[in-house]
mmCIF file of C-alpha atoms in Angstrom:
data_model
loop_
_atom_site.group_PDB
_atom_site.id
_atom_site.type_symbol
_atom_site.label_atom_id
_atom_site.label_comp_id
_atom_site.label_asym_id
_atom_site.label_seq_id
_atom_site.Cartn_x
_atom_site.Cartn_y
_atom_site.Cartn_z
ATOM 1 C CA MET I 1 207.991 99.302 4.927
ATOM 2 C CA ALA I 2 205.429 96.842 3.610
ATOM 3 C CA PRO I 3 206.727 93.816 1.713
ATOM 4 C CA PHE I 4 207.115 94.085 -2.076
ATOM 5 C CA ASN I 5 203.858 93.492 -3.940
ATOM 6 C CA GLU I 6 204.161 90.379 -6.124
ATOM 7 C CA ASP I 7 201.122 91.477 -8.114
ATOM 8 C CA ALA I 8 203.199 94.262 -9.729
ATOM 9 C CA PRO I 9 204.347 93.734 -13.355
ATOM 10 C CA LEU I 10 207.507 91.685 -13.891
ATOM 11 C CA LEU I 11 209.409 94.703 -15.208
ATOM 12 C CA ASP I 12 208.567 96.570 -12.024
ATOM 13 C CA ALA I 13 209.527 93.617 -9.889
ATOM 14 C CA LYS I 14 213.052 93.711 -11.315
ATOM 15 C CA ALA I 15 213.510 97.403 -10.542
ATOM 16 C CA SER I 16 215.172 98.692 -7.383
ATOM 17 C CA GLY I 17 213.176 100.539 -4.763
ATOM 18 C CA ALA I 18 214.434 103.906 -6.004
ATOM 19 C CA GLU I 19 213.653 103.012 -9.632
ATOM 20 C CA ARG I 20 210.167 101.862 -8.658
ATOM 21 C CA ALA I 21 209.516 105.112 -6.902
ATOM 22 C CA PHE I 22 210.795 107.086 -9.927
ATOM 23 C CA ILE I 23 208.538 105.392 -12.468
ATOM 24 C CA GLY I 24 205.558 105.250 -10.161
ATOM 25 C CA VAL I 25 205.637 101.559 -9.238
ATOM 26 C CA PRO I 26 204.166 101.040 -5.777
ATOM 27 C CA VAL I 27 206.425 100.339 -2.834
ATOM 28 C CA ALA I 28 203.444 99.900 -0.482
ATOM 29 C CA SER I 29 201.091 96.960 -0.316
ATOM 30 C CA GLY I 30 197.366 96.603 -0.485
ATOM 31 C CA ALA I 31 194.691 98.532 -2.416
ATOM 32 C CA LEU I 32 196.741 101.721 -2.516
ATOM 33 C CA ALA I 33 199.611 99.862 -4.168
ATOM 34 C CA ARG I 34 197.297 98.316 -6.771
ATOM 35 C CA SER I 35 195.708 101.699 -7.465
ATOM 36 C CA ASN I 36 199.101 103.320 -7.874
ATOM 37 C CA SER I 37 200.118 100.485 -10.204
ATOM 38 C CA ARG I 38 197.115 101.124 -12.476
ATOM 39 C CA ILE I 39 197.821 104.868 -12.505
ATOM 40 C CA ALA I 40 201.443 104.207 -13.415
ATOM 41 C CA SER I 41 200.402 101.897 -16.263
ATOM 42 C CA VAL I 42 198.058 104.522 -17.679
ATOM 43 C CA ALA I 43 200.749 107.177 -17.365
ATOM 44 C CA ARG I 44 203.234 105.019 -19.215
ATOM 45 C CA ALA I 45 200.703 104.310 -21.977
ATOM 46 C CA VAL I 46 200.035 108.033 -22.367
ATOM 47 C CA LEU I 47 203.787 108.706 -22.489
ATOM 48 C CA VAL I 48 204.345 106.040 -25.166
ATOM 49 C CA ALA I 49 201.442 107.393 -27.235
ATOM 50 C CA ALA I 50 202.829 110.925 -26.982
ATOM 51 C CA ILE I 51 206.260 109.764 -28.137
ATOM 52 C CA ALA I 52 204.695 107.856 -31.055
ATOM 53 C CA CYS I 53 202.677 110.888 -32.136
ATOM 54 C CA THR I 54 205.785 113.057 -31.990
ATOM 55 C CA CYS I 55 207.686 110.582 -34.184
ATOM 56 C CA VAL I 56 204.840 110.406 -36.696
ATOM 57 C CA ALA I 57 204.607 114.193 -36.856
ATOM 58 C CA ALA I 58 208.360 114.527 -37.351
ATOM 59 C CA GLY I 59 208.299 111.863 -40.051
ATOM 60 C CA ALA I 60 205.410 113.527 -41.849
ATOM 61 C CA ASN I 61 207.213 116.850 -41.729
ATOM 62 C CA HIS I 62 210.320 115.174 -43.208
ATOM 63 C CA VAL I 63 208.221 113.592 -45.957
ATOM 64 C CA LEU I 64 206.558 116.866 -46.856
ATOM 65 C CA HIS I 65 209.954 118.465 -47.220
ATOM 66 C CA ARG I 66 211.233 115.599 -49.360
ATOM 67 C CA ILE I 67 208.259 114.945 -51.602
ATOM 68 C CA SER I 68 206.494 117.401 -53.827
ATOM 69 C CA PHE I 69 202.810 116.666 -54.350
ATOM 70 C CA GLU I 70 202.567 118.963 -57.347
ATOM 71 C CA PRO I 71 200.813 117.402 -60.378
ATOM 72 C CA HIS I 72 204.064 116.607 -62.210
ATOM 73 C CA ALA I 73 206.130 115.515 -59.228
ATOM 74 C CA ASN I 74 206.745 112.091 -57.755
ATOM 75 C CA GLY I 75 204.388 112.500 -54.807
ATOM 76 C CA ILE I 76 203.078 109.400 -53.100
ATOM 77 C CA LYS I 77 204.503 107.150 -55.831
ATOM 78 C CA SER I 78 207.774 106.926 -53.926
ATOM 79 C CA PHE I 79 205.914 104.958 -51.237
ATOM 80 C CA LEU I 80 204.729 102.515 -53.882
ATOM 81 C CA GLY I 81 208.237 101.655 -55.017
ATOM 82 C CA TRP I 82 208.112 103.660 -58.236
ATOM 83 C CA ALA I 83 211.081 105.706 -57.027
ATOM 84 C CA PRO I 84 213.345 103.077 -55.443
ATOM 85 C CA ASP I 85 215.552 105.551 -53.607
ATOM 86 C CA GLY I 86 212.387 106.921 -52.032
ATOM 87 C CA LEU I 87 212.887 109.599 -49.433
ATOM 88 C CA ASP I 88 216.691 109.380 -49.374
ATOM 89 C CA VAL I 89 217.225 111.530 -52.472
ATOM 90 C CA PRO I 90 215.670 114.609 -54.064
ATOM 91 C CA LEU I 91 212.853 113.535 -56.353
ATOM 92 C CA ASN I 92 213.000 116.593 -58.585
ATOM 93 C CA PRO I 93 216.324 116.318 -60.485
ATOM 94 C CA PRO I 94 218.205 119.286 -61.938
ATOM 95 C CA GLU I 95 217.682 120.318 -65.552
ATOM 96 C CA VAL I 96 218.803 117.627 -67.980
ATOM 97 C CA THR I 97 219.786 117.752 -71.650
ATOM 98 C CA LEU I 98 219.262 114.696 -73.826
ATOM 99 C CA LEU I 99 222.193 114.449 -76.246
ATOM 100 C CA ALA I 100 222.496 112.179 -79.289
ATOM 101 C CA ALA I 101 225.195 112.284 -81.973
ATOM 102 C CA CYS I 102 224.295 110.461 -85.180
ATOM 103 C CA HIS I 103 225.745 109.257 -88.438
ATOM 104 C CA LEU I 104 222.419 108.038 -89.796
ATOM 105 C CA VAL I 105 222.485 105.500 -92.625
ATOM 106 C CA PRO I 106 219.385 104.508 -94.649
ATOM 107 C CA GLU I 107 218.950 101.056 -93.114
ATOM 108 C CA ARG I 108 218.730 102.531 -89.613
ATOM 109 C CA VAL I 109 216.109 105.184 -90.349
ATOM 110 C CA PRO I 110 213.239 103.041 -88.939
ATOM 111 C CA ALA I 111 215.145 102.568 -85.668
ATOM 112 C CA PHE I 112 215.812 106.310 -85.445
ATOM 113 C CA ARG I 113 212.123 107.067 -86.016
ATOM 114 C CA ASN I 114 211.165 104.795 -83.125
ATOM 115 C CA ALA I 115 213.797 106.411 -80.931
ATOM 116 C CA ILE I 116 212.947 110.056 -81.665
ATOM 117 C CA ASN I 117 209.207 109.374 -81.358
ATOM 118 C CA SER I 118 209.900 108.052 -77.852
ATOM 119 C CA TRP I 119 211.836 111.255 -77.108
ATOM 120 C CA VAL I 120 208.850 113.321 -78.258
ATOM 121 C CA LYS I 121 206.618 111.490 -75.767
ATOM 122 C CA ALA I 122 209.230 111.708 -73.005
ATOM 123 C CA ALA I 123 209.530 115.469 -73.635
ATOM 124 C CA HIS I 124 206.056 116.023 -72.135
ATOM 125 C CA ASP I 125 204.876 115.933 -68.532
ATOM 126 C CA GLU I 126 202.003 113.498 -68.294
ATOM 127 C CA GLY I 127 200.115 111.443 -65.739
ATOM 128 C CA GLY I 128 202.030 112.794 -62.752
ATOM 129 C CA GLN I 129 205.399 111.963 -64.295
ATOM 130 C CA LYS I 130 207.907 114.677 -65.109
ATOM 131 C CA ARG I 131 209.382 114.749 -68.583
ATOM 132 C CA SER I 132 212.710 112.925 -68.817
ATOM 133 C CA PHE I 133 214.716 115.935 -70.037
ATOM 134 C CA ASP I 134 214.429 119.691 -70.432
ATOM 135 C CA LYS I 135 216.440 120.260 -73.625
ATOM 136 C CA VAL I 136 217.582 118.167 -76.590
ATOM 137 C CA ILE I 137 220.803 118.403 -78.603
ATOM 138 C CA LEU I 138 221.084 116.388 -81.814
ATOM 139 C CA VAL I 139 224.420 116.303 -83.681
ATOM 140 C CA ASP I 140 224.408 115.324 -87.367
ATOM 141 C CA TRP I 141 227.901 113.986 -88.089
ATOM 142 C CA SER I 142 227.714 113.702 -91.898
ATOM 143 C CA SER I 143 224.720 111.371 -92.002
ATOM 144 C CA GLU I 144 224.068 109.479 -95.230
ATOM 145 C CA ALA I 145 220.310 109.525 -94.620
ATOM 146 C CA ASP I 146 218.182 112.644 -94.109
ATOM 147 C CA LEU I 147 218.590 113.095 -90.362
ATOM 148 C CA TRP I 148 217.383 116.697 -90.493
ATOM 149 C CA GLY I 149 214.218 115.797 -92.400
ATOM 150 C CA GLU I 150 213.360 113.022 -89.945
ATOM 151 C CA THR I 151 214.020 115.320 -86.988
ATOM 152 C CA ALA I 152 211.966 118.232 -88.352
ATOM 153 C CA LYS I 153 209.071 115.884 -89.078
ATOM 154 C CA ALA I 154 209.065 114.408 -85.563
ATOM 155 C CA TRP I 155 209.826 117.565 -83.563
ATOM 156 C CA GLY I 156 208.030 120.075 -85.712
ATOM 157 C CA GLY I 157 204.621 119.275 -84.272
ATOM 158 C CA SER I 158 202.983 121.851 -82.058
ATOM 159 C CA GLY I 159 202.851 121.521 -78.305
ATOM 160 C CA ILE I 160 206.354 120.165 -77.610
ATOM 161 C CA PRO I 161 207.593 122.151 -74.596
ATOM 162 C CA THR I 162 211.171 120.898 -74.857
ATOM 163 C CA PRO I 163 213.445 122.854 -77.238
ATOM 164 C CA LEU I 164 215.699 120.947 -79.660
ATOM 165 C CA SER I 165 219.005 122.271 -81.006
ATOM 166 C CA PHE I 166 220.176 120.602 -84.228
ATOM 167 C CA TYR I 167 223.870 120.851 -85.169
ATOM 168 C CA LYS I 168 225.132 119.809 -88.595
ATOM 169 C CA VAL I 169 228.920 119.347 -88.598
ATOM 170 C CA TYR I 170 231.295 119.234 -91.590
ATOM 171 C CA GLY I 171 235.047 118.879 -91.958
ATOM 172 C CA ASP I 172 237.370 121.873 -92.095
ATOM 173 C CA ASN I 173 236.736 122.416 -95.801
ATOM 174 C CA GLY I 174 233.065 121.462 -95.818
ATOM 175 C CA GLU I 175 233.726 117.799 -96.610
ATOM 176 C CA PRO I 176 231.718 114.946 -95.038
ATOM 177 C CA LEU I 177 233.228 113.628 -91.822
ATOM 178 C CA LYS I 178 234.063 110.023 -91.073
ATOM 179 C CA TRP I 179 232.068 108.788 -88.101
ATOM 180 C CA GLN I 180 234.097 109.287 -84.919
ATOM 181 C CA LEU I 181 231.966 108.876 -81.820
ATOM 182 C CA ALA I 182 234.250 110.619 -79.333
ATOM 183 C CA LYS I 183 234.548 113.792 -81.422
ATOM 184 C CA ALA I 184 230.853 113.888 -82.288
ATOM 185 C CA VAL I 185 229.695 113.436 -78.693
ATOM 186 C CA ASN I 186 232.225 115.920 -77.332
ATOM 187 C CA PHE I 187 230.999 118.502 -79.839
ATOM 188 C CA GLY I 188 227.484 118.011 -78.471
ATOM 189 C CA LEU I 189 228.693 118.105 -74.861
ATOM 190 C CA SER I 190 230.359 121.454 -75.546
ATOM 191 C CA LYS I 191 226.895 122.869 -76.336
ATOM 192 C CA VAL I 192 225.209 121.629 -73.140
ATOM 193 C CA THR I 193 224.119 124.423 -70.793
ATOM 194 C CA THR I 194 222.270 122.370 -68.171
ATOM 195 C CA ASP I 195 223.753 120.874 -65.016
ATOM 196 C CA THR I 196 223.224 117.301 -66.217
ATOM 197 C CA VAL I 197 223.381 115.458 -69.539
ATOM 198 C CA LEU I 198 221.802 112.192 -70.661
ATOM 199 C CA LYS I 199 223.848 110.939 -73.605
ATOM 200 C CA VAL I 200 222.023 108.327 -75.680
ATOM 201 C CA ASP I 201 222.489 106.720 -79.069
ATOM 202 C CA CYS I 202 220.277 107.380 -82.080
ATOM 203 C CA ASP I 203 218.581 104.030 -81.524
ATOM 204 C CA THR I 204 217.838 104.520 -77.809
ATOM 205 C CA TYR I 205 214.222 104.395 -76.603
ATOM 206 C CA VAL I 206 213.545 106.659 -73.594
ATOM 207 C CA GLU I 207 210.398 106.908 -71.439
ATOM 208 C CA ARG I 208 209.130 109.293 -68.783
ATOM 209 C CA GLY I 209 210.182 108.245 -65.304
ATOM 210 C CA LEU I 210 213.820 107.609 -66.216
ATOM 211 C CA LEU I 211 215.166 110.407 -64.012
ATOM 212 C CA GLU I 212 213.101 109.493 -60.962
ATOM 213 C CA LEU I 213 214.190 105.871 -61.260
ATOM 214 C CA ASN I 214 217.860 106.806 -61.713
ATOM 215 C CA PRO I 215 218.737 109.748 -59.435
ATOM 216 C CA LEU I 216 222.252 111.167 -59.746
ATOM 217 C CA GLN I 217 222.871 110.785 -56.042
ATOM 218 C CA ASN I 218 223.629 107.726 -53.938
ATOM 219 C CA HIS I 219 222.244 106.869 -50.490
ATOM 220 C CA ALA I 220 225.180 108.607 -48.812
ATOM 221 C CA GLY I 221 224.267 111.855 -50.566
ATOM 222 C CA ASP I 222 227.307 111.837 -52.862
ATOM 223 C CA ARG I 223 226.544 113.572 -56.171
ATOM 224 C CA LYS I 224 229.814 112.680 -57.935
ATOM 225 C CA ILE I 225 228.382 109.684 -59.721
ATOM 226 C CA PHE I 226 227.497 108.622 -63.224
ATOM 227 C CA ARG I 227 224.939 106.157 -64.521
ATOM 228 C CA TYR I 228 225.614 104.069 -67.584
ATOM 229 C CA GLY I 229 224.296 101.017 -69.374
ATOM 230 C CA ASP I 230 226.350 98.313 -67.683
ATOM 231 C CA TYR I 231 226.275 95.418 -70.143
ATOM 232 C CA ARG I 232 226.838 92.997 -67.251
ATOM 233 C CA SER I 233 223.331 93.848 -65.993
ATOM 234 C CA ALA I 234 221.667 93.348 -69.380
ATOM 235 C CA LYS I 235 218.628 91.071 -69.296
ATOM 236 C CA ASP I 236 219.005 90.084 -72.952
ATOM 237 C CA GLU I 237 221.281 90.593 -75.945
ATOM 238 C CA ASN I 238 219.380 93.678 -77.098
ATOM 239 C CA GLU I 239 219.917 95.463 -73.777
ATOM 240 C CA ILE I 240 223.688 95.050 -74.096
ATOM 241 C CA HIS I 241 223.594 97.911 -76.610
ATOM 242 C CA ILE I 242 222.675 100.405 -73.857
ATOM 243 C CA ASN I 243 226.346 100.256 -72.811
ATOM 244 C CA GLY I 244 227.000 103.537 -74.655
ATOM 245 C CA CYS I 245 224.365 105.524 -72.732
ATOM 246 C CA ILE I 246 225.512 107.651 -69.816
ATOM 247 C CA MET I 247 223.952 110.220 -67.494
ATOM 248 C CA ALA I 248 226.256 112.483 -65.486
ATOM 249 C CA ARG I 249 226.750 116.002 -64.278
ATOM 250 C CA MET I 250 228.698 118.145 -66.678
ATOM 251 C CA ASP I 251 231.301 119.097 -64.073
ATOM 252 C CA THR I 252 232.006 115.385 -63.544
ATOM 253 C CA LEU I 253 232.586 114.919 -67.283
ATOM 254 C CA ARG I 254 234.622 118.101 -67.681
ATOM 255 C CA ALA I 255 236.951 116.994 -64.883
ATOM 256 C CA VAL I 256 238.256 114.198 -67.157
ATOM 257 C CA ASN I 257 238.011 116.219 -70.414
ATOM 258 C CA MET I 258 235.028 114.143 -71.588
ATOM 259 C CA TYR I 259 235.602 111.505 -74.312
ATOM 260 C CA ASP I 260 239.151 110.866 -75.546
ATOM 261 C CA GLU I 261 239.009 112.203 -79.119
ATOM 262 C CA ARG I 262 242.194 110.370 -80.030
ATOM 263 C CA LEU I 263 240.069 107.206 -80.256
ATOM 264 C CA GLN I 264 238.822 107.501 -83.827
ATOM 265 C CA GLN I 265 238.141 103.945 -84.949
ATOM 266 C CA TYR I 266 235.574 101.509 -83.581
ATOM 267 C CA GLY I 267 235.849 100.399 -79.999
ATOM 268 C CA TRP I 268 236.685 101.278 -76.399
ATOM 269 C CA ASP I 269 235.653 104.950 -76.493
ATOM 270 C CA ASP I 270 232.822 104.476 -73.980
ATOM 271 C CA SER I 271 234.751 102.095 -71.710
ATOM 272 C CA ASN I 272 237.758 104.409 -71.671
ATOM 273 C CA LEU I 273 235.566 107.272 -70.462
ATOM 274 C CA TYR I 274 234.043 105.117 -67.718
ATOM 275 C CA ASP I 275 237.503 104.003 -66.535
ATOM 276 C CA ARG I 276 238.733 107.596 -66.319
ATOM 277 C CA LEU I 277 235.597 108.680 -64.472
ATOM 278 C CA ARG I 278 236.123 105.927 -61.892
ATOM 279 C CA ASP I 279 239.764 106.906 -61.498
ATOM 280 C CA SER I 280 238.635 110.496 -60.849
ATOM 281 C CA GLY I 281 236.606 109.280 -57.872
ATOM 282 C CA ALA I 282 233.181 109.132 -59.511
ATOM 283 C CA GLN I 283 230.967 106.200 -58.541
ATOM 284 C CA ASP I 284 229.369 104.200 -61.334
ATOM 285 C CA LEU I 285 225.719 103.140 -61.102
ATOM 286 C CA ASN I 286 223.442 101.355 -63.551
ATOM 287 C CA ILE I 287 221.040 103.360 -65.739
ATOM 288 C CA THR I 288 218.807 100.371 -66.537
ATOM 289 C CA ARG I 289 217.293 100.116 -63.052
ATOM 290 C CA ARG I 290 213.852 98.547 -62.902
ATOM 291 C CA ASN I 291 210.777 99.588 -60.983
ATOM 292 C CA ALA I 292 208.731 97.270 -58.798
ATOM 293 C CA ALA I 293 207.082 95.828 -61.911
ATOM 294 C CA GLY I 294 210.471 95.025 -63.465
ATOM 295 C CA HIS I 295 210.221 97.800 -66.056
ATOM 296 C CA THR I 296 213.166 99.928 -67.208
ATOM 297 C CA TYR I 297 212.703 103.323 -68.871
ATOM 298 C CA ILE I 298 215.581 103.136 -71.354
ATOM 299 C CA THR I 299 216.248 100.459 -73.936
ATOM 300 C CA HIS I 300 217.707 99.798 -77.373
ATOM 301 C CA VAL I 301 215.601 99.782 -80.533
ATOM 302 C CA TRP I 302 216.553 96.588 -82.311
ATOM 303 C CA HIS I 303 217.838 96.839 -85.881
ATOM 304 C CA PRO I 304 220.161 94.822 -88.137
ATOM 305 C CA HIS I 305 223.725 95.622 -87.183
ATOM 306 C CA SER I 306 226.662 96.411 -89.419
ATOM 307 C CA GLU I 307 228.549 93.733 -91.271
ATOM 308 C CA MET I 308 231.529 94.108 -88.928
ATOM 309 C CA SER I 309 231.992 90.708 -87.298
ATOM 310 C CA GLN I 310 232.231 90.203 -83.555
ATOM 311 C CA ASP I 311 235.846 89.086 -83.948
ATOM 312 C CA ALA I 312 236.641 92.311 -85.799
ATOM 313 C CA ARG I 313 234.970 94.347 -83.038
ATOM 314 C CA VAL I 314 237.014 92.601 -80.360
ATOM 315 C CA GLY I 315 240.218 93.143 -82.329
ATOM 316 C CA ALA I 316 239.524 96.841 -82.946
ATOM 317 C CA SER I 317 238.716 97.404 -79.271
ATOM 318 C CA CYS I 318 241.962 95.666 -78.302
ATOM 319 C CA VAL I 319 244.001 97.914 -80.616
ATOM 320 C CA ASN I 320 242.360 101.072 -79.249
ATOM 321 C CA ARG I 321 242.665 99.915 -75.642
ATOM 322 C CA CYS I 322 246.372 99.058 -75.895
ATOM 323 C CA ALA I 323 247.176 102.230 -77.839
ATOM 324 C CA VAL I 324 245.316 104.693 -75.632
ATOM 325 C CA ASN I 325 246.622 103.056 -72.442
ATOM 326 C CA ARG I 326 250.133 103.621 -73.761
ATOM 327 C CA LEU I 327 249.437 107.281 -74.533
ATOM 328 C CA GLU I 328 247.675 107.899 -71.233
ATOM 329 C CA ARG I 329 250.898 107.156 -69.345
ATOM 330 C CA TYR I 330 252.778 110.003 -70.971
ATOM 331 C CA ASN I 331 250.088 112.309 -72.339
ATOM 332 C CA PRO I 332 246.911 112.067 -70.216
ATOM 333 C CA TRP I 333 243.842 113.079 -72.175
ATOM 334 C CA LYS I 334 242.605 115.426 -69.466
ATOM 335 C CA ASN I 335 245.558 117.714 -70.282
ATOM 336 C CA GLN I 336 245.001 117.713 -74.060
ATOM 337 C CA ARG I 337 243.070 120.135 -76.270
ATOM 338 C CA ARG I 338 239.918 118.924 -77.958
ATOM 339 C CA ALA I 339 239.107 119.507 -81.626
ATOM 340 C CA GLU I 340 237.962 123.017 -82.557
ATOM 341 C CA TYR I 341 235.031 124.179 -84.717
ATOM 342 C CA HIS I 342 233.637 127.397 -86.144
ATOM 343 C CA GLU I 343 230.029 128.201 -86.994
ATOM 344 C CA ILE I 344 228.986 128.900 -90.581
ATOM 345 C CA ALA I 345 225.867 130.576 -91.951
ATOM 346 C CA GLU I 346 223.809 127.706 -93.292
ATOM 347 C CA ALA I 347 220.266 126.657 -92.526
ATOM 348 C CA PRO I 348 217.503 124.819 -94.388
ATOM 349 C CA PRO I 349 214.215 126.577 -95.187
ATOM 350 C CA ASN I 350 211.170 126.314 -92.952
ATOM 351 C CA VAL I 351 212.895 125.421 -89.677
ATOM 352 C CA PRO I 352 210.150 124.625 -87.090
ATOM 353 C CA GLY I 353 209.758 127.101 -84.276
ATOM 354 C CA SER I 354 210.621 124.491 -81.642
ATOM 355 C CA VAL I 355 213.998 123.765 -83.285
ATOM 356 C CA ASN I 356 217.237 125.764 -83.443
ATOM 357 C CA PHE I 357 219.447 124.893 -86.437
ATOM 358 C CA HIS I 358 223.226 125.458 -86.544
ATOM 359 C CA SER I 359 226.044 124.459 -88.914
ATOM 360 C CA TYR I 360 229.724 124.076 -88.031
ATOM 361 C CA ARG I 361 233.030 123.131 -89.627
ATOM 362 C CA GLY I 362 236.192 121.759 -88.037
ATOM 363 C CA GLY I 363 237.170 118.667 -86.083
ATOM 364 C CA SER I 364 240.793 118.075 -87.128
ATOM 365 C CA LEU I 365 242.746 116.125 -84.512
ATOM 366 C CA PRO I 366 245.268 113.261 -84.842
ATOM 367 C CA SER I 367 244.151 109.807 -83.768
ATOM 368 C CA VAL I 368 245.895 107.626 -81.229
ATOM 369 C CA LEU I 369 247.276 105.501 -84.066
ATOM 370 C CA ASP I 370 248.498 108.595 -85.926
ATOM 371 C CA ILE I 371 250.388 109.638 -82.807
ATOM 372 C CA LEU I 372 251.979 106.219 -82.254
ATOM 373 C CA GLY I 373 252.845 105.851 -85.935
ATOM 374 C CA LYS I 374 251.975 103.391 -88.693
ATOM 375 C CA ALA I 375 254.604 100.832 -87.672
ATOM 376 C CA THR I 376 253.188 100.555 -84.152
ATOM 377 C CA ALA I 377 249.624 100.530 -85.476
ATOM 378 C CA ASP I 378 250.458 97.612 -87.789
ATOM 379 C CA LEU I 379 252.099 95.686 -84.937
ATOM 380 C CA LEU I 380 249.040 96.252 -82.742
ATOM 381 C CA ALA I 381 246.734 94.959 -85.474
ATOM 382 C CA THR I 382 248.729 91.707 -85.473
ATOM 383 C CA TYR I 383 249.038 91.640 -81.682
ATOM 384 C CA CYS I 384 245.218 91.817 -81.382
ATOM 385 C CA LYS I 385 244.242 89.636 -84.342
ATOM 386 C CA ASN I 386 243.076 86.564 -82.368
ATOM 387 C CA SER I 387 239.843 87.598 -80.682
ATOM 388 C CA GLN I 388 239.882 84.810 -78.079
ATOM 389 C CA TYR I 389 243.070 86.328 -76.642
ATOM 390 C CA ALA I 390 242.600 89.954 -77.684
ATOM 391 C CA ALA I 391 239.546 90.306 -75.455
ATOM 392 C CA ALA I 392 241.769 90.032 -72.352
ATOM 393 C CA LYS I 393 244.738 92.153 -73.434
ATOM 394 C CA CYS I 394 245.678 95.588 -72.081
ATOM 395 C CA TYR I 395 243.090 95.796 -69.305
ATOM 396 C CA GLY I 396 243.541 97.863 -66.162
ATOM 397 C CA TRP I 397 245.562 100.599 -67.903
ATOM 398 C CA SER I 398 248.215 98.093 -68.958
ATOM 399 C CA ASP I 399 249.624 98.053 -72.479
ATOM 400 C CA TRP I 400 251.666 95.508 -74.431
ATOM 401 C CA SER I 401 254.674 96.026 -72.133
ATOM 402 C CA ASP I 402 253.046 94.846 -68.905
ATOM 403 C CA GLY I 403 249.753 93.222 -69.888
ATOM 404 C CA TRP I 404 248.795 89.580 -70.198
ATOM 405 C CA ASP I 405 250.656 87.430 -72.714
ATOM 406 C CA PHE I 406 249.265 84.025 -73.548
ATOM 407 C CA LYS I 407 251.861 81.293 -73.926
ATOM 408 C CA GLU I 408 249.510 79.125 -75.955
ATOM 409 C CA GLU I 409 248.995 81.925 -78.477
ATOM 410 C CA LEU I 410 252.701 82.752 -78.663
ATOM 411 C CA ASP I 411 253.550 79.077 -79.175
ATOM 412 C CA THR I 412 251.046 78.590 -82.001
ATOM 413 C CA ASP I 413 251.019 81.932 -83.852
ATOM 414 C CA LYS I 414 254.441 83.077 -84.992
ATOM 415 C CA ASP I 415 253.079 86.387 -86.322
ATOM 416 C CA VAL I 416 251.672 87.336 -82.931
ATOM 417 C CA ARG I 417 254.890 86.220 -81.245
ATOM 418 C CA TRP I 418 256.951 88.423 -83.581
ATOM 419 C CA ALA I 419 254.628 91.420 -83.085
ATOM 420 C CA THR I 420 254.755 90.943 -79.310
ATOM 421 C CA GLU I 421 258.550 90.877 -79.326
ATOM 422 C CA GLN I 422 258.726 94.010 -81.477
ATOM 423 C CA LEU I 423 256.289 95.904 -79.263
ATOM 424 C CA LYS I 424 258.087 94.940 -76.053
ATOM 425 C CA ALA I 425 261.370 96.124 -77.528
ATOM 426 C CA MET I 426 260.005 99.677 -77.924
#
């Protein structure tokens, strides 16, 4: 056998005689060996090109199955970073209902107008972007301002393809209801017929593209997730107020019995829901994701806030958190009955064709403080009175019996020390 040809490529030189014969590398010397070497190189190039073409074809076929190039679908925009999850998730989400429950007061009418006008725009397909929702539910929980008039004016225009259902809710005897977020939102959730709900506040600005930017599916394909306005990701103080917005599948919310209606004063209703969703195995994701240009499609319409001080907010949240954590140990909310309502025959004149109007009465249900009793409620008010300490009490499903106590506070505030001792003795 002729000696090995040193002119052969280095890769070939490292191969054994059998391997060289298999891939077409010459084992003979001279012109024949060089000719065979060139033929082998061409053959390998053709083979590599064929493999590359096959991969490209397979990839294109995968893309065509994943992306719809219809006028109102995502199309090629996913390649441009407009849909960050790109080809890993379906780009056409299931039907979504936008839900808002309101107790509109006169000073917040301008903010509501900005919000609902954004919903009107987001209710249309335009410029290759799908509308952000397919239905709208608006709950009027004894508003002091004319919520119905503002809604009819904004939604009554022709050409809005998205239907709006307006629900006006009274107490059992037709009396105005005190604002209770959990009850009001749960009433609206009970009317949702779509697979998915986007719950916003009555001062939330929504734009087209929100659903594509925030798919309800993670990279692993898990659909048991929820997106909410994580205040820790807020870019400014105004964006903190998106914390109450959530998008989730209805079966995910029903699994935990939705909002805990026993929380009937300010604070902790949203956070309690998020905690129970996490405990149920649902993954939390942010709803204020930004596109490649740094733009988010949901934000808060700024307005002057209520006169309730930040310290009072912290204290009220502490009371609710400690109280509901205590109840959850013995009477989990997912096993409780929600408030009940019955429809009544009442409707204003000249309801626009794009709007369905309904009136209901009901809503009676004891609060968490009613259940624990006035004595315990009074002790909790004292226990949570110092906001610098109250902000850290009763986290992680703890209550006053096993949560953090602060020696400095107990040493300097005899009222808190007494309340703490009384609570721990229960």
